[in-house]
Tab-separated table of C-alpha atoms and ligand atoms in Angstrom:
chain	number	residue	atom	x	y	z
G	227	MET	CA	99.017	68.936	48.755
G	228	GLY	CA	97.505	66.240	46.548
G	229	ILE	CA	94.817	67.007	43.984
G	230	GLU	CA	92.641	64.203	42.616
G	231	THR	CA	90.083	64.706	39.828
G	232	SER	CA	90.643	61.708	37.555
G	233	CYS	CA	87.082	60.371	37.689
G	234	ASP	CA	84.066	61.284	39.824
G	235	GLU	CA	85.644	62.467	43.079
G	236	THR	CA	87.031	65.960	43.528
G	237	SER	CA	89.452	65.533	46.394
G	238	ILE	CA	92.172	67.568	48.077
G	239	GLY	CA	94.519	66.002	50.619
G	240	ILE	CA	97.125	67.734	52.744
G	241	VAL	CA	99.707	65.445	54.290
G	242	LYS	CA	102.640	66.158	56.616
G	243	ASP	CA	105.917	64.240	56.120
G	244	GLY	CA	104.130	61.695	53.933
G	245	SER	CA	102.718	59.979	56.998
G	246	HIS	CA	100.301	62.285	58.782
G	247	LEU	CA	96.965	63.477	57.403
G	248	LEU	CA	96.212	67.151	58.049
G	249	SER	CA	93.072	67.360	55.910
G	250	LEU	CA	91.112	65.380	53.359
G	251	GLN	CA	88.266	67.169	51.604
G	252	THR	CA	86.332	65.086	49.092
G	253	TYR	CA	83.246	65.812	47.065
G	254	SER	CA	81.779	62.638	45.586
G	255	GLN	CA	79.643	63.055	42.454
G	256	ILE	CA	77.695	59.815	43.033
G	257	GLU	CA	74.365	61.653	43.261
G	258	LEU	CA	74.979	63.375	39.906
G	259	HIS	CA	75.740	60.149	38.027
G	260	ASN	CA	73.353	57.816	39.853
G	261	LYS	CA	70.375	58.485	37.586
G	262	HIS	CA	72.511	57.741	34.519
G	263	ASN	CA	73.667	54.343	35.885
G	264	GLY	CA	77.277	55.335	35.294
G	265	ILE	CA	79.652	58.257	34.984
G	266	VAL	CA	78.861	60.944	32.408
G	267	PRO	CA	82.247	62.536	31.558
G	268	GLU	CA	80.890	65.993	30.746
G	269	ILE	CA	78.941	66.169	34.017
G	270	ALA	CA	82.043	64.975	35.874
G	271	SER	CA	84.377	67.657	34.542
G	272	ARG	CA	81.863	70.474	35.074
G	273	SER	CA	81.327	69.371	38.654
G	274	HIS	CA	85.097	69.245	39.338
G	275	LEU	CA	85.319	72.811	38.079
G	276	GLU	CA	82.535	73.944	40.402
G	277	LYS	CA	83.959	72.326	43.544
G	278	ILE	CA	87.737	72.365	43.334
G	279	ASN	CA	88.485	75.879	44.631
G	280	THR	CA	86.170	75.518	47.631
G	281	LEU	CA	87.735	72.178	48.544
G	282	ILE	CA	91.232	73.681	48.378
G	283	ASP	CA	90.122	76.495	50.708
G	284	LEU	CA	88.541	74.004	53.132
G	285	ALA	CA	91.646	71.791	53.157
G	286	ILE	CA	93.923	74.749	53.873
G	287	LEU	CA	91.570	75.948	56.610
G	288	GLU	CA	91.370	72.560	58.305
G	289	SER	CA	95.134	72.009	58.074
G	290	ASN	CA	95.692	75.301	59.829
G	291	ILE	CA	98.437	76.274	57.394
G	292	LYS	CA	98.791	78.879	54.672
G	293	LEU	CA	99.057	78.103	50.967
G	294	LYS	CA	102.606	79.438	51.025
G	295	ASP	CA	103.534	76.810	53.651
G	296	LEU	CA	103.002	73.946	51.200
G	297	ASP	CA	106.219	72.082	50.229
G	298	TYR	CA	104.857	70.799	46.925
G	299	ILE	CA	101.713	70.310	44.878
G	300	SER	CA	101.030	66.900	43.382
G	301	VAL	CA	98.235	66.158	40.970
G	302	THR	CA	96.831	63.102	39.205
G	303	ASN	CA	97.558	63.533	35.488
G	304	ARG	CA	96.936	59.932	34.360
G	305	PRO	CA	95.026	57.657	33.804
G	306	GLY	CA	91.499	59.009	33.857
G	307	LEU	CA	88.788	60.947	32.060
G	308	LEU	CA	90.469	63.683	30.049
G	309	GLY	CA	88.070	66.510	30.902
G	310	SER	CA	88.232	65.600	34.608
G	311	LEU	CA	92.035	65.315	34.680
G	312	LEU	CA	92.321	68.668	32.956
G	313	VAL	CA	90.511	70.492	35.777
G	314	GLY	CA	92.864	69.162	38.471
G	315	VAL	CA	96.001	69.581	36.391
G	316	GLN	CA	95.279	73.166	35.315
G	317	THR	CA	94.417	74.106	38.905
G	318	ALA	CA	97.645	72.514	40.163
G	319	LYS	CA	99.712	74.246	37.495
G	320	ALA	CA	98.219	77.628	38.395
G	321	LEU	CA	98.843	77.045	42.112
G	322	ALA	CA	102.425	75.851	41.625
G	323	LEU	CA	103.321	78.746	39.337
G	324	SER	CA	101.778	81.412	41.536
G	325	LEU	CA	103.301	79.992	44.739
G	326	ASN	CA	106.576	78.935	43.089
G	327	LYS	CA	106.327	75.401	44.492
G	328	PRO	CA	107.456	72.054	43.025
G	329	LEU	CA	104.760	70.467	40.877
G	330	ILE	CA	104.541	66.673	40.680
G	331	PRO	CA	102.462	64.776	38.078
G	332	ILE	CA	101.069	61.573	39.575
G	333	ASP	CA	99.973	58.199	38.216
G	334	HIS	CA	96.596	57.521	39.862
G	335	LEU	CA	97.218	53.768	40.117
G	336	GLU	CA	100.623	54.155	41.751
G	337	ALA	CA	99.049	56.609	44.208
G	338	HIS	CA	96.430	54.032	45.297
G	339	LEU	CA	99.290	51.884	46.596
G	340	SER	CA	101.104	54.586	48.574
G	341	ILE	CA	98.258	55.692	50.843
G	342	VAL	CA	99.092	52.891	53.312
G	343	MET	CA	101.887	55.269	54.450
G	344	LEU	CA	99.233	57.222	56.338
G	345	GLU	CA	98.717	54.121	58.484
G	346	ASN	CA	102.451	53.855	59.132
G	347	LYS	CA	102.969	50.981	56.722
G	348	PHE	CA	106.103	51.380	54.599
G	349	PRO	CA	106.533	48.205	52.503
G	350	GLU	CA	109.987	47.482	51.112
G	351	TYR	CA	110.476	47.425	47.346
G	352	PRO	CA	109.899	45.389	45.319
G	353	PHE	CA	106.369	44.366	46.217
G	354	LEU	CA	103.292	43.204	44.354
G	355	GLY	CA	100.498	45.732	43.879
G	356	LEU	CA	96.894	44.522	43.749
G	357	LEU	CA	94.504	47.138	42.411
G	358	LEU	CA	90.776	46.448	42.467
G	359	SER	CA	88.578	49.417	41.616
G	360	GLY	CA	85.832	50.594	39.293
G	361	GLY	CA	88.326	51.019	36.478
G	362	ASN	CA	91.004	48.427	37.214
G	363	SER	CA	91.590	44.829	38.143
G	364	ALA	CA	95.286	44.278	37.901
G	365	ILE	CA	98.404	42.988	39.600
G	366	PHE	CA	101.695	44.869	39.288
G	367	LYS	CA	105.308	44.388	40.177
G	368	VAL	CA	106.292	47.589	41.950
G	369	GLU	CA	110.062	48.167	41.834
G	370	SER	CA	110.079	51.749	43.107
G	371	PRO	CA	107.462	54.502	43.665
G	372	ASP	CA	107.253	55.263	39.936
G	373	ASN	CA	108.260	51.975	38.403
G	374	MET	CA	105.239	49.718	38.334
G	375	LYS	CA	104.910	47.024	35.685
G	376	THR	CA	101.691	45.200	34.884
G	377	ILE	CA	101.801	41.442	35.512
G	378	GLY	CA	98.152	40.782	34.753
G	379	ASP	CA	95.143	42.825	33.804
G	380	THR	CA	91.488	42.280	32.948
G	381	LEU	CA	90.370	41.018	29.553
G	382	ASP	CA	87.136	42.998	29.841
G	383	ASP	CA	85.395	44.493	32.884
G	384	ALA	CA	87.105	45.632	36.055
G	385	LEU	CA	85.936	44.119	39.345
G	386	GLY	CA	84.206	47.272	40.641
G	387	GLU	CA	82.598	47.687	37.228
G	388	ALA	CA	81.209	44.139	37.509
G	389	PHE	CA	79.726	44.975	40.933
G	390	ASP	CA	78.171	48.130	39.494
G	391	LYS	CA	76.776	46.494	36.328
G	392	VAL	CA	75.344	43.547	38.245
G	393	GLY	CA	73.863	46.068	40.684
G	394	ILE	CA	71.978	47.698	37.810
G	395	LEU	CA	70.626	44.282	36.731
G	396	LEU	CA	69.441	43.692	40.293
G	397	GLY	CA	67.728	47.088	40.481
G	398	MET	CA	70.219	48.632	42.913
G	399	GLY	CA	71.654	52.165	42.852
G	400	TYR	CA	74.992	53.179	41.347
G	401	PRO	CA	77.657	52.365	42.441
G	402	ALA	CA	76.442	49.058	43.837
G	403	GLY	CA	79.517	47.519	45.508
G	404	ALA	CA	78.557	48.339	49.082
G	405	GLU	CA	74.880	47.352	48.561
G	406	ILE	CA	75.814	43.990	47.043
G	407	GLU	CA	78.104	43.381	50.017
G	408	ARG	CA	75.361	44.268	52.522
G	409	THR	CA	72.868	42.008	50.719
G	410	ALA	CA	75.364	39.109	50.516
G	411	ASN	CA	75.932	39.370	54.268
G	412	MET	CA	72.251	38.505	54.837
G	413	HIS	CA	72.809	35.028	53.388
G	414	SER	CA	73.763	32.272	55.769
G	415	LYS	CA	75.470	29.450	53.934
G	416	GLN	CA	73.900	26.034	54.420
G	417	LYS	CA	75.655	22.686	54.115
G	418	GLY	CA	75.524	21.488	50.505
G	419	ASP	CA	74.775	24.979	49.199
G	420	VAL	CA	75.698	24.986	45.474
G	421	SER	CA	76.723	28.211	43.745
G	422	ILE	CA	74.418	29.680	41.094
G	423	PHE	CA	77.453	30.646	39.012
G	424	PRO	CA	80.094	28.595	37.201
G	425	LYS	CA	83.772	29.108	37.999
G	426	ILE	CA	85.281	32.126	36.191
G	427	LEU	CA	88.110	31.343	33.690
G	428	LYS	CA	87.946	27.592	34.212
G	429	GLU	CA	90.847	26.563	32.019
G	430	LYS	CA	94.153	25.931	33.768
G	431	SER	CA	96.665	28.586	32.817
G	432	ASP	CA	99.697	30.162	34.456
G	433	LYS	CA	98.629	33.560	33.203
G	434	VAL	CA	97.558	36.202	35.688
G	435	GLN	CA	94.337	37.329	34.072
G	436	PHE	CA	91.031	38.765	35.201
G	437	SER	CA	87.718	38.598	33.369
G	438	TYR	CA	84.416	39.776	34.798
G	439	SER	CA	82.075	40.172	31.848
G	440	GLY	CA	81.050	36.474	31.783
G	441	ILE	CA	79.572	36.541	35.268
G	442	LYS	CA	77.410	39.463	34.189
G	443	THR	CA	75.979	37.248	31.438
G	444	SER	CA	75.405	34.475	34.010
G	445	VAL	CA	73.478	36.934	36.182
G	446	ILE	CA	71.330	37.953	33.171
G	447	GLN	CA	70.601	34.293	32.370
G	448	HIS	CA	69.753	33.548	36.004
G	449	ILE	CA	67.356	36.497	36.139
G	450	LYS	CA	65.631	35.391	32.912
G	451	LYS	CA	65.177	31.844	34.187
G	452	ASN	CA	64.090	32.980	37.653
G	453	PRO	CA	61.652	35.916	37.466
G	454	GLU	CA	61.267	35.636	41.266
G	455	PHE	CA	65.012	36.160	41.760
G	456	LYS	CA	64.450	39.169	44.038
G	457	ASN	CA	63.136	36.812	46.735
G	458	LYS	CA	66.556	35.191	46.923
G	459	LEU	CA	68.789	38.208	46.410
G	460	PRO	CA	71.137	37.526	49.373
G	461	LYS	CA	72.089	34.097	47.963
G	462	LEU	CA	72.645	35.580	44.483
G	463	CYS	CA	74.879	38.356	45.869
G	464	TYR	CA	76.725	35.898	48.097
G	465	ASP	CA	77.490	33.575	45.177
G	466	PHE	CA	78.468	36.507	42.950
G	467	GLN	CA	80.951	37.786	45.529
G	468	ASN	CA	82.375	34.323	46.065
G	469	SER	CA	82.947	33.768	42.330
G	470	VAL	CA	84.592	37.127	41.676
G	471	PHE	CA	86.798	36.942	44.786
G	472	ASP	CA	87.851	33.358	43.940
G	473	LEU	CA	89.454	34.744	40.798
G	474	VAL	CA	91.285	37.451	42.787
G	475	GLU	CA	92.718	34.746	45.074
G	476	ARG	CA	93.770	32.485	42.211
G	477	ASN	CA	95.476	35.342	40.364
G	478	LEU	CA	97.256	36.601	43.437
G	479	LEU	CA	98.659	33.154	44.250
G	480	LYS	CA	99.820	32.763	40.635
G	481	ALA	CA	101.574	36.147	40.745
G	482	ILE	CA	103.276	35.394	44.068
G	483	GLU	CA	104.424	32.027	42.735
G	484	SER	CA	105.713	33.309	39.378
G	485	ILE	CA	107.370	36.538	40.598
G	486	GLY	CA	108.553	35.193	43.934
G	487	ILE	CA	107.656	38.301	45.942
G	488	LYS	CA	105.853	37.796	49.240
G	489	THR	CA	104.636	41.296	50.036
G	490	VAL	CA	101.345	42.448	48.536
G	491	VAL	CA	100.047	46.012	48.819
G	492	ALA	CA	96.406	46.388	47.828
G	493	GLY	CA	94.207	49.371	47.052
G	494	GLY	CA	91.170	50.608	45.150
G	495	GLY	CA	87.489	50.965	46.008
G	496	VAL	CA	86.670	47.230	46.088
G	497	LEU	CA	89.142	46.815	48.971
G	498	ALA	CA	86.474	48.490	51.119
G	499	ASN	CA	84.684	45.111	50.979
G	500	THR	CA	85.045	43.356	54.341
G	501	THR	CA	84.475	39.867	52.910
G	502	LEU	CA	87.341	40.440	50.469
G	503	ARG	CA	89.599	41.773	53.240
G	504	ASP	CA	88.848	38.742	55.423
G	505	ARG	CA	89.484	36.325	52.582
G	506	MET	CA	92.773	38.027	51.682
G	507	ASN	CA	93.959	38.035	55.293
G	508	LYS	CA	93.178	34.313	55.609
G	509	LEU	CA	94.919	33.598	52.305
G	510	ALA	CA	98.000	35.520	53.459
G	511	THR	CA	98.199	33.495	56.670
G	512	LYS	CA	97.730	30.214	54.813
G	513	HIS	CA	100.291	30.973	52.086
G	514	ASN	CA	102.684	32.961	54.215
G	515	PHE	CA	102.721	36.324	52.485
G	516	GLN	CA	102.328	39.834	53.866
G	517	PHE	CA	99.048	41.518	52.902
G	518	ILE	CA	98.990	45.293	53.335
G	519	TYR	CA	95.913	47.412	52.600
G	520	PRO	CA	94.332	50.641	53.863
G	521	GLU	CA	92.328	49.864	57.016
G	522	LYS	CA	90.374	53.084	56.671
G	523	LYS	CA	87.760	52.567	53.986
G	524	ILE	CA	87.912	56.203	52.804
G	525	TYR	CA	91.538	55.527	51.860
G	526	CYS	CA	90.456	52.724	49.482
G	527	THR	CA	88.364	54.927	47.203
G	528	ASP	CA	89.778	57.792	45.127
G	529	ASN	CA	91.137	60.614	47.281
G	530	GLY	CA	93.613	63.474	47.300
G	531	ALA	CA	95.606	62.152	50.277
G	532	MET	CA	96.950	59.241	48.217
G	533	VAL	CA	98.125	61.748	45.596
G	534	ALA	CA	99.874	63.756	48.322
G	535	CYS	CA	101.572	60.568	49.642
G	536	GLN	CA	102.771	59.609	46.181
G	537	GLY	CA	103.996	63.205	45.698
G	538	PHE	CA	106.019	62.901	48.896
G	539	LEU	CA	107.748	59.797	47.499
G	540	LEU	CA	108.603	61.580	44.229
G	541	LEU	CA	109.527	64.991	45.623
G	542	GLN	CA	113.255	64.542	45.100
G	543	LYS	CA	112.659	63.859	41.401
G	544	TYR	CA	110.546	66.974	40.785
G	545	LYS	CA	112.170	69.964	42.342
G	546	THR	CA	110.758	72.618	40.023
G	547	ASN	CA	107.369	74.076	39.238
G	548	SER	CA	107.763	73.056	35.569
G	549	THR	CA	104.377	72.735	33.905
G	550	ASP	CA	105.871	70.743	31.030
G	551	PHE	CA	103.624	67.709	31.340
G	552	SER	CA	100.280	66.762	29.907
G	553	ILE	CA	97.391	64.478	30.784
G	554	SER	CA	96.778	60.945	29.515
G	555	PRO	CA	93.739	58.633	29.556
G	556	SER	CA	96.001	55.593	30.042
G	557	ARG	CA	99.236	54.608	31.765
G	558	GLU	CA	100.672	52.954	28.676
G	559	ASN	CA	100.621	55.992	26.408
G	560	TYR	CA	102.270	58.266	28.901
G	561	ASN	CA	105.987	58.739	28.366
G	562	TYR	CA	107.295	59.278	31.863
G	563	GLU	CA	110.882	60.047	30.953
G	564	THR	CA	110.264	62.821	28.455
G	565	LYS	CA	107.477	64.465	30.400
G	566	ALA	CA	109.113	64.354	33.823
N	92	LIG	O1	88.722	53.266	43.518
N	92	LIG	P1	87.351	53.792	43.291
N	92	LIG	O2	86.844	54.837	44.245
N	92	LIG	O3	87.154	54.452	41.885
N	92	LIG	C1	87.747	54.044	40.720
N	92	LIG	O4	87.226	53.121	40.134
N	92	LIG	O5	88.778	54.673	40.375
N	92	LIG	O6	86.384	52.517	43.280
N	92	LIG	C2	85.012	52.594	43.084
N	92	LIG	C3	84.480	51.181	42.933
N	92	LIG	C4	83.029	51.109	42.504
N	92	LIG	O7	82.942	50.243	41.391
N	92	LIG	C5	82.319	50.546	43.727
N	92	LIG	O8	81.182	49.765	43.429
N	92	LIG	C6	83.396	49.712	44.356
N	92	LIG	O9	84.576	50.474	44.185
N	92	LIG	N1	83.136	49.459	45.786
N	92	LIG	C7	82.906	48.249	46.306
N	92	LIG	C8	82.616	48.430	47.682
N	92	LIG	N2	82.696	49.766	47.940
N	92	LIG	C9	83.019	50.385	46.763
N	92	LIG	N3	82.899	47.032	45.732
N	92	LIG	C10	82.616	45.977	46.510
N	92	LIG	N4	82.312	46.066	47.831
N	92	LIG	C11	82.307	47.272	48.453
N	92	LIG	N5	82.011	47.350	49.751
């Protein structure tokens, strides 16, 4: 069983042999946070508390197993919102102790990259991990299931965050990724079409680095100069997507070149974007690297099945129901060795 409560999804996944999904029960809090234009941590943790037991019951019911049949319980304990993490972790600890099952603390970002196992994709280590979500835009070198080093990160906003913030500027709901994609798809590119936005991070550098706060400023300036901007929303969304995805491509090519690894495993909510998937697949063919990502869009966003998959990979390391681990808002501050 995998338990995920790091942000605004309460999700329980039950997986057999690390490769077969028995049940995935997710409650998304989008409706609760929508009116606030972003996630309110206190609302998030209270909602996790209200839903988690019911979701566990539903997952067990759908899997057609008994709680005592579980081989292990894995739970996201980092990174994330502290109050939200606490709900999942305390629930997992209680379950593991009462059932006397191994308990496995999971890094949420590592878990995003192991869900491809459910689609029978088992990349060989080392590989490059590309994570594009509401909280992260980063590329990693993944040496083993729990050894993932950051190669490049964002200087400011994450990619999903940029979609969501631009969505607010354009009067869309939260989160706005899918709506921006749908609107961009209405634009048909004409010959000689010039982008509204300048290139992101223009200067030539070997560094793998993301930055998405500047394009937000460009959108604000464009809106100020063009009060009628809503009449040409598809073009604006199309150009926005192109600019932000250009930077993903440039960074990925830099990472492949500098690290010399030709397998990329991608995950995170923004990977649900079909334009991004198409661009990445074309890039992989052109530059001869393997691009692996979850085909099923529900596997891109936060879910308990990815936590169960990651737990499967780490089961040998955590054979006891020891509750001697805590939660952490970040990856960096978590000392894996002493807490494991
Ligand atoms: O991975 P995720 O569920 O949550 C975390 O951030 O941990 O990702 C959510 C993010 C949101 O920012 C949302 O706007 C974005 O993924 N997203 C998309 C699309 N669907 C979801 N971004 C671009 N295009 C999409 N189709």
